[in-house]
GROMACS .gro file of C-alpha atoms in nm:
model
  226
    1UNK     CA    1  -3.428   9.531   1.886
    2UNK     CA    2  -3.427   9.173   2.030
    3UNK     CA    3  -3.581   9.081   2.291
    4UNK     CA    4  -3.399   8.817   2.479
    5UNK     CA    5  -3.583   8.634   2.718
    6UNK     CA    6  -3.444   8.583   3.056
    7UNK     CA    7  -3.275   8.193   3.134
    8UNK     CA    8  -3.572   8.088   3.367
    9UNK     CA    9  -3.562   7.705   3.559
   10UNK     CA   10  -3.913   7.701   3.633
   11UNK     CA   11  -4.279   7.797   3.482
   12UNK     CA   12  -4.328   7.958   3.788
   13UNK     CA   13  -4.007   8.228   3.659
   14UNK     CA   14  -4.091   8.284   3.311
   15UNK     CA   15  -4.187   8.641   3.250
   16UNK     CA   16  -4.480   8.793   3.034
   17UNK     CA   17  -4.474   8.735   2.646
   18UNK     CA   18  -4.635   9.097   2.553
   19UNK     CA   19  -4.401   9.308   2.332
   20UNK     CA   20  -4.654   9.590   2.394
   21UNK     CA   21  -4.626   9.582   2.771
   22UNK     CA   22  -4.255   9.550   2.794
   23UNK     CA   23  -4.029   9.840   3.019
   24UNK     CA   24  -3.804  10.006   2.805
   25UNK     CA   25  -3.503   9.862   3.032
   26UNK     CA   26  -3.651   9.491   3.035
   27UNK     CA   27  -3.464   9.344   2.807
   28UNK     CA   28  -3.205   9.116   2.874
   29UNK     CA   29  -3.085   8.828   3.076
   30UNK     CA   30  -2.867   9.049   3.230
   31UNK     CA   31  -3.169   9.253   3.382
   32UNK     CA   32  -3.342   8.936   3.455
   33UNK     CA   33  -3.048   8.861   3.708
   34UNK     CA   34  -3.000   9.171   3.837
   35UNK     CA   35  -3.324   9.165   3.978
   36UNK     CA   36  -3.325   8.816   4.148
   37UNK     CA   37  -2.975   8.881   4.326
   38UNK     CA   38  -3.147   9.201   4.460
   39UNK     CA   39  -3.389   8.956   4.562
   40UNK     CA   40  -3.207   8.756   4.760
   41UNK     CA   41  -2.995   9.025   4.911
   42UNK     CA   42  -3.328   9.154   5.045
   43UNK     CA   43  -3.434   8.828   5.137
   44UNK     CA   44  -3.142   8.740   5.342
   45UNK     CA   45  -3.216   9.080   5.608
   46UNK     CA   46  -3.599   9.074   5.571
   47UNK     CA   47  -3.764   8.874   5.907
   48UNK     CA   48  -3.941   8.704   5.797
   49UNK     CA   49  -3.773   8.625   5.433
   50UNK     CA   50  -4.124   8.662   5.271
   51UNK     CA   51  -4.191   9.032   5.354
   52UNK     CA   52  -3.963   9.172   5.120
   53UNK     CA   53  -4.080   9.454   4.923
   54UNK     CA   54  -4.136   9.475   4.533
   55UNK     CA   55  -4.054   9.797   4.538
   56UNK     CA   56  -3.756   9.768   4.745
   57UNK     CA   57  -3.635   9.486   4.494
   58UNK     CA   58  -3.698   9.718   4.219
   59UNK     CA   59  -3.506  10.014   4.394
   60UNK     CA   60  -3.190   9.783   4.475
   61UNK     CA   61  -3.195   9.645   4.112
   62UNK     CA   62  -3.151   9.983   3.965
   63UNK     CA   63  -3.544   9.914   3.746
   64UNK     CA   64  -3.823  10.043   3.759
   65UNK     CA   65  -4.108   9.859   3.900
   66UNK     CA   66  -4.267   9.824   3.594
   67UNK     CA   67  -3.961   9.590   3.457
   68UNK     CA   68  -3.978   9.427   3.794
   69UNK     CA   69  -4.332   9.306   3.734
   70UNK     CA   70  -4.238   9.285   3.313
   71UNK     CA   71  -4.036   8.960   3.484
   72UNK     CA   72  -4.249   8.896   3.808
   73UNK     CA   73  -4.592   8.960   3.793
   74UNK     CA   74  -4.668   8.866   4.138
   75UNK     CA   75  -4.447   8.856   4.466
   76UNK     CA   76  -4.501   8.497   4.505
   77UNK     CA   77  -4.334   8.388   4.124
   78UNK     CA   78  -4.019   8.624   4.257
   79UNK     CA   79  -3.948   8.467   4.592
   80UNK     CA   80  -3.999   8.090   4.376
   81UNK     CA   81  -3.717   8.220   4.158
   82UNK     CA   82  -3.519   8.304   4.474
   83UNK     CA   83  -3.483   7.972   4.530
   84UNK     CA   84  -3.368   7.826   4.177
   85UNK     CA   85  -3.020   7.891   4.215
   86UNK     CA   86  -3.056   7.741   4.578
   87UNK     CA   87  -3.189   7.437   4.465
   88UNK     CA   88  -2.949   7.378   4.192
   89UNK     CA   89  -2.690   7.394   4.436
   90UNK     CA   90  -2.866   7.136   4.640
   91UNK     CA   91  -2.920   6.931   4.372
   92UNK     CA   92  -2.559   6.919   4.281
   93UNK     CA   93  -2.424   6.908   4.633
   94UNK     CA   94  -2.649   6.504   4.633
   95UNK     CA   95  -2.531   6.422   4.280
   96UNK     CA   96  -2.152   6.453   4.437
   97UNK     CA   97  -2.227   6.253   4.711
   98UNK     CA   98  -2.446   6.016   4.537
   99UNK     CA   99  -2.116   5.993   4.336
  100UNK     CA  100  -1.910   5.935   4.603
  101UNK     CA  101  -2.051   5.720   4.749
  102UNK     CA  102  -2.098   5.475   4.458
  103UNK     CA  103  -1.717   5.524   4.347
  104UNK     CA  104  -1.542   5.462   4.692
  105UNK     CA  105  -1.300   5.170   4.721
  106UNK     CA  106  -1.335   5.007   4.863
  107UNK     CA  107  -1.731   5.028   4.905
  108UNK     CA  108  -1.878   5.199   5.199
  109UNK     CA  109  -2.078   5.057   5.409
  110UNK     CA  110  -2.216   5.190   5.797
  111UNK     CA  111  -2.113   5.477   5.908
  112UNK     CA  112  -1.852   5.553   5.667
  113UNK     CA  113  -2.176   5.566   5.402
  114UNK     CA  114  -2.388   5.793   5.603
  115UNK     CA  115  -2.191   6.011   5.766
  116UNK     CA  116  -2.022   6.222   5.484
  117UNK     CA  117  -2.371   6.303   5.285
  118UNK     CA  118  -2.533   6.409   5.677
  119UNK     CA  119  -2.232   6.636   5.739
  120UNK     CA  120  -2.228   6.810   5.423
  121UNK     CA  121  -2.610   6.857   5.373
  122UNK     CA  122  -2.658   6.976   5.757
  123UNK     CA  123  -2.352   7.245   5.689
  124UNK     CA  124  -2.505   7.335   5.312
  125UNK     CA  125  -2.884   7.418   5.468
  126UNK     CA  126  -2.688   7.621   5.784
  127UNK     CA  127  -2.534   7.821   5.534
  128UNK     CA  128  -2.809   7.996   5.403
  129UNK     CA  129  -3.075   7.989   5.698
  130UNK     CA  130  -3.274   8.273   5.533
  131UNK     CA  131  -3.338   8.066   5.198
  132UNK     CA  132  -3.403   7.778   5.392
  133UNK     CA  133  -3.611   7.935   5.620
  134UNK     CA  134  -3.831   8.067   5.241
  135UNK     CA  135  -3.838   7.764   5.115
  136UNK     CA  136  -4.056   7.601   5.458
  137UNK     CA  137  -4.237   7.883   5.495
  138UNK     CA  138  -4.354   7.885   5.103
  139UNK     CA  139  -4.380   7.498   5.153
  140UNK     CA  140  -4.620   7.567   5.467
  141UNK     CA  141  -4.839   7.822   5.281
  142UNK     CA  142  -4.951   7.642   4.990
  143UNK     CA  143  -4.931   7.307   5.220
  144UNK     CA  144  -4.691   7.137   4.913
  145UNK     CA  145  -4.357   7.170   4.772
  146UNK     CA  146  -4.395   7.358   4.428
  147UNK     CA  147  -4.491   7.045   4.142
  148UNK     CA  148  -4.146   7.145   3.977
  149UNK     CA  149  -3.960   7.076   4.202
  150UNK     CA  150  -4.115   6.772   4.346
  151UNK     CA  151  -3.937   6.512   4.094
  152UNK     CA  152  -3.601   6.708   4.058
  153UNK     CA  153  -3.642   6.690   4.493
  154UNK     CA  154  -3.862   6.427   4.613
  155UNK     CA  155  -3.814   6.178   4.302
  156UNK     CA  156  -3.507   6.200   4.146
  157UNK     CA  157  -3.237   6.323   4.427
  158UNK     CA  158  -3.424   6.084   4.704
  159UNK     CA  159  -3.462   5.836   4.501
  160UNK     CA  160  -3.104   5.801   4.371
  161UNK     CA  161  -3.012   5.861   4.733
  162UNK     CA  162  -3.277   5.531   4.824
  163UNK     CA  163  -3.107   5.291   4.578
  164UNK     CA  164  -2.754   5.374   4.706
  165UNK     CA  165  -2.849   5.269   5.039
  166UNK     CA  166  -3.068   5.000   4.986
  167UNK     CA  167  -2.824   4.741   5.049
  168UNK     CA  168  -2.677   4.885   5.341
  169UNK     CA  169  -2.943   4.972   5.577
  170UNK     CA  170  -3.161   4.789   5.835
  171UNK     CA  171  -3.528   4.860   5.683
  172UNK     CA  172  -3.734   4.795   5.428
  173UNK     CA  173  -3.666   4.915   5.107
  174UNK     CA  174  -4.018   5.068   5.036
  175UNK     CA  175  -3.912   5.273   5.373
  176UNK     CA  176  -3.570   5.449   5.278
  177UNK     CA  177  -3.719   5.732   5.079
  178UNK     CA  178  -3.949   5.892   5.323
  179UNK     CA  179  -3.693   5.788   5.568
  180UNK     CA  180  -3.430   6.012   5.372
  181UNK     CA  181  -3.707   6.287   5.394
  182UNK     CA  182  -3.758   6.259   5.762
  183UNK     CA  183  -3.404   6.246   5.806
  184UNK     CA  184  -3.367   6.559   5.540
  185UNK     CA  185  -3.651   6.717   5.745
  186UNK     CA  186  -3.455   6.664   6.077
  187UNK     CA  187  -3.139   6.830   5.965
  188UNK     CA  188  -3.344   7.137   5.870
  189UNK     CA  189  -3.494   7.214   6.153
  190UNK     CA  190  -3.153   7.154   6.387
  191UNK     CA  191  -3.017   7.377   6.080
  192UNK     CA  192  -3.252   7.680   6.256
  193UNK     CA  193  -3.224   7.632   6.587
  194UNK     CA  194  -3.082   7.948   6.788
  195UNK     CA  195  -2.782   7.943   6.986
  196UNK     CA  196  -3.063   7.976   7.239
  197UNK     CA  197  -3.221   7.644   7.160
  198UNK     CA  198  -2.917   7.491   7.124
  199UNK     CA  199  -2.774   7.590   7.450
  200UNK     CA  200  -3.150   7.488   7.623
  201UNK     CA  201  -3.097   7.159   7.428
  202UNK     CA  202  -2.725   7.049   7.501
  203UNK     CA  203  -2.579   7.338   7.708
  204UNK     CA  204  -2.351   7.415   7.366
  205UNK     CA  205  -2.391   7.617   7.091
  206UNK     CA  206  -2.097   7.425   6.962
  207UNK     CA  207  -2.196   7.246   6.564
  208UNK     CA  208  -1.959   6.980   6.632
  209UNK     CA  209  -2.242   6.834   6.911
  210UNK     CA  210  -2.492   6.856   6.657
  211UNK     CA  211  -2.319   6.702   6.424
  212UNK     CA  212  -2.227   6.422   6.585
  213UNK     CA  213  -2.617   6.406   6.708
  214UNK     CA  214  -2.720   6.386   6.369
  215UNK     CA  215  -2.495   6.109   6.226
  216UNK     CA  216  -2.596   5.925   6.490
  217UNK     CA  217  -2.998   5.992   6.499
  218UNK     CA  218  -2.953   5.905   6.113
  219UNK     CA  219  -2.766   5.587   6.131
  220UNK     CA  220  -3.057   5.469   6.391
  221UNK     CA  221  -3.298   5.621   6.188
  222UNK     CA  222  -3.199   5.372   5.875
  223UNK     CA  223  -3.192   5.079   6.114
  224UNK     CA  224  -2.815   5.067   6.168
  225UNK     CA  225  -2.595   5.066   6.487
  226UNK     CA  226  -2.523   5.408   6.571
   0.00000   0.00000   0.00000
């Protein structure tokens, strides 16, 4: 028959080429996806997120461990793959906004401009604290973000996010992209803090007091009056 080869959005994902070597039940797209939502099912009750279990995948997928590794060789390429869908989502979640933003009549400007985009981001990263959580701890392994994600990320979604506020903000321009990061940066972190923390911190575990933190760190952050 035909092999069909799985819809991948990253080198890292793309699956061995032998014919010889492939599992009797590797082969479809179907199969392919199968396996990475049994992926991130296990990912989401695994502490921490990276000690999932190949095998364990395999078993919740309904494959064999051979078609497991037919698509993932290593551990490492599966948990990447975890995270495409993630940051599609992500990446779609700033192109809205982005959108937004540039549409609105009329034109925002202060805190009307930065306040939607902080609100939705923080709540999009709190709703899936155990990807999150993957994607720094992958990031703090190999010391980088992966190199393809770095210009869909760190080029393209920053910088469209840079030249929207550009006009708006109270620092240089050269200064709004890493200034987006450390603000991006920020929002993670509150985005994991235990109720624990957050009681320690403000003496609520309440989101709305976070929020409102945030908006306001942001807007002083980007040189504007909170």
């Amino acid at each position: 028959g035909v092999v069909v080869a799985p819809p991948v959005s990253s080198p890292l994902s793309q699956p061995p080429r032998d014919p010889v070597a492939r599992p009797p039940d590797a082969d479809s797209a179907e199969t392919y996806d199968r396996i990475l939502q049994a992926a991130v099912d296990e990912i989401r009750t695994a502490s921490p997120p990276t000690a999932i279990s190949m095998r364990q995948v395999a078993e919740r997928a309904e494959v064999s461990l051979g078609t497991l590794q037919y698509y993932f060789p290593k551990k490492d390429t599966l948990l990447e793959a975890c995270l495409d869908e993630y940051h599609q989502r992500m990446k779609a979640l700033g192109a809205r906004l982005i959108t937004e933003a540039l549409s609105a009549k009329p034109p925002r400007t202060g805190r009307a401009l930065i306040e939607p985009p902080i609100r939705a981001f923080y709540r999009f990263v709190r709703e899936e604290p155990s990807l999150l959580q993957l994607r720094l701890i992958t990031n703090t392994v190999s010391g980088e973000l992966p190199a393809h994600r770095r210009m869909p990320m760190l080029g393209s979604l920053i910088g469209s996010a840079a030249k929207v506020l550009a006009e708006h903000v109270g620092i240089e321009a050269e200064d709004i992209p890493l200034t987006v990061q450390a603000v991006s940066l920020a929002l993670t972190r509150f985005a994991l803090m235990s109720d624990e923390e957050r009681g320690v911190l403000t003496g609520t575990t309440d989101d709305t007091r976070f929020e409102e933190y945030l908006v306001a760190m942001s807007m002083r952050m980007l040189g504007l009056p909170a």
